[in-house]
XYZ file of C-alpha atoms in Angstrom:
147
model
C -92.519 18.693 -81.041
C -93.947 15.450 -79.669
C -93.347 13.911 -76.253
C -94.261 10.271 -75.669
C -94.357 9.109 -72.084
C -94.436 5.510 -70.997
C -96.601 5.110 -67.929
C -96.008 2.639 -65.163
C -99.262 0.941 -64.214
C -98.454 1.153 -60.511
C -98.452 4.887 -59.909
C -99.382 6.434 -63.280
C -96.198 8.557 -63.415
C -93.858 8.940 -66.398
C -90.945 6.518 -66.449
C -87.590 8.122 -65.998
C -87.139 11.183 -63.829
C -84.829 12.591 -66.496
C -87.734 13.494 -68.793
C -89.606 15.153 -65.949
C -86.475 17.072 -64.933
C -85.891 18.133 -68.530
C -89.486 19.293 -68.826
C -89.258 21.320 -65.587
C -85.968 22.842 -66.734
C -87.534 23.803 -70.059
C -90.500 25.443 -68.285
C -88.202 27.348 -65.916
C -86.088 28.541 -68.858
C -89.087 29.782 -70.809
C -90.441 31.564 -67.764
C -87.128 33.337 -67.218
C -87.096 34.551 -70.842
C -90.364 36.447 -70.603
C -90.232 40.218 -70.750
C -91.047 42.329 -67.754
C -94.717 42.898 -67.240
C -95.960 46.041 -68.890
C -96.882 49.035 -66.752
C -100.442 50.278 -66.536
C -101.771 53.731 -67.207
C -102.382 54.431 -63.552
C -101.327 56.768 -60.753
C -99.575 53.974 -58.869
C -97.661 52.722 -61.924
C -96.394 56.130 -63.060
C -95.343 57.070 -59.515
C -93.399 53.804 -59.151
C -91.686 54.316 -62.504
C -90.729 57.960 -61.746
C -89.458 56.959 -58.332
C -87.408 54.100 -59.813
C -85.827 56.247 -62.559
C -85.050 59.153 -60.220
C -83.474 56.718 -57.764
C -81.193 55.593 -60.621
C -80.347 59.260 -61.125
C -79.516 60.072 -57.485
C -77.470 56.862 -57.243
C -75.402 57.918 -60.256
C -76.648 55.058 -62.437
C -76.739 57.129 -65.605
C -76.982 54.086 -67.871
C -80.225 52.851 -66.264
C -81.660 56.360 -66.167
C -80.971 56.982 -69.866
C -82.468 53.588 -70.747
C -85.635 54.807 -68.994
C -85.915 57.887 -71.186
C -88.565 58.151 -73.878
C -87.383 56.834 -77.259
C -84.016 55.820 -75.784
C -84.057 52.644 -77.908
C -83.706 54.845 -81.012
C -80.808 57.002 -79.711
C -77.567 56.679 -81.690
C -74.788 55.143 -79.601
C -72.818 58.412 -79.468
C -75.889 60.351 -78.266
C -76.568 57.708 -75.602
C -73.014 58.109 -74.275
C -73.373 61.889 -74.262
C -76.666 61.647 -72.355
C -75.106 59.274 -69.815
C -72.256 61.770 -69.317
C -74.716 64.658 -68.801
C -76.819 62.613 -66.327
C -73.720 61.452 -64.427
C -72.518 65.074 -64.106
C -75.972 66.241 -62.940
C -76.037 63.429 -60.340
C -72.649 64.604 -59.049
C -73.985 68.153 -58.734
C -76.995 66.895 -56.782
C -74.676 64.862 -54.541
C -72.806 68.062 -53.637
C -75.991 69.242 -51.879
C -75.783 66.143 -49.707
C -76.656 62.456 -49.841
C -80.208 61.677 -50.944
C -81.406 58.892 -48.674
C -84.952 58.519 -50.054
C -86.961 59.292 -53.186
C -90.686 59.310 -52.529
C -93.593 60.021 -54.898
C -95.962 62.659 -53.537
C -98.557 63.065 -56.259
C -99.066 63.067 -60.011
C -101.231 64.372 -62.805
C -102.252 61.924 -65.558
C -103.207 63.186 -69.006
C -104.962 60.478 -71.008
C -105.286 62.677 -74.145
C -101.541 62.454 -74.852
C -100.521 59.557 -72.541
C -98.349 61.727 -70.323
C -98.046 62.401 -66.638
C -96.229 64.733 -64.302
C -94.978 63.172 -61.067
C -93.988 65.169 -58.019
C -91.206 63.526 -56.003
C -89.811 64.342 -52.579
C -86.038 63.962 -52.225
C -84.999 63.434 -48.609
C -81.381 64.243 -47.827
C -79.302 62.744 -45.008
C -79.586 65.985 -43.012
C -83.440 65.706 -43.198
C -83.785 68.489 -45.768
C -86.550 67.867 -48.290
C -86.547 68.993 -51.912
C -89.427 68.540 -54.309
C -88.893 67.861 -58.003
C -91.247 67.318 -60.925
C -90.662 64.552 -63.434
C -92.474 64.581 -66.796
C -93.344 61.049 -67.939
C -94.828 59.512 -71.102
C -96.573 56.169 -71.541
C -94.818 54.522 -74.469
C -95.369 50.966 -75.762
C -96.762 49.766 -72.466
C -94.095 51.354 -70.245
C -93.703 54.634 -68.444
C -90.622 56.571 -69.572
C -89.008 59.843 -68.503
C -89.958 62.498 -71.027
């Protein structure tokens, strides 16, 4: 692709704001098409991922949670639906204990040998009760996933 600009001798800017606008629009479009930045194999990154996925779970967003599972891209469509149903039911069971108002990462253990981690989360309920859960994670193709 070749762009030829005609310059005005007065201010050395391209003639026609339309080309500049088109160029800026093209740059903005390409920037919006980029994939999300990959995670890093770090304590902070795995804790953020576990917290994000478990928040999907407690909010009943089974689709997002299942998409965050290891190898979920290879699940057959029927299996994906079944997993979403199971996760939605488990979220309803958790909600019966009371509303979870916060999911907070407490600590984790990273295992470089097999690219896994175990994250300990604190669930804080509306009545100030705390419950700790452990979430196994795996680092897969540059992203943390629920194992």
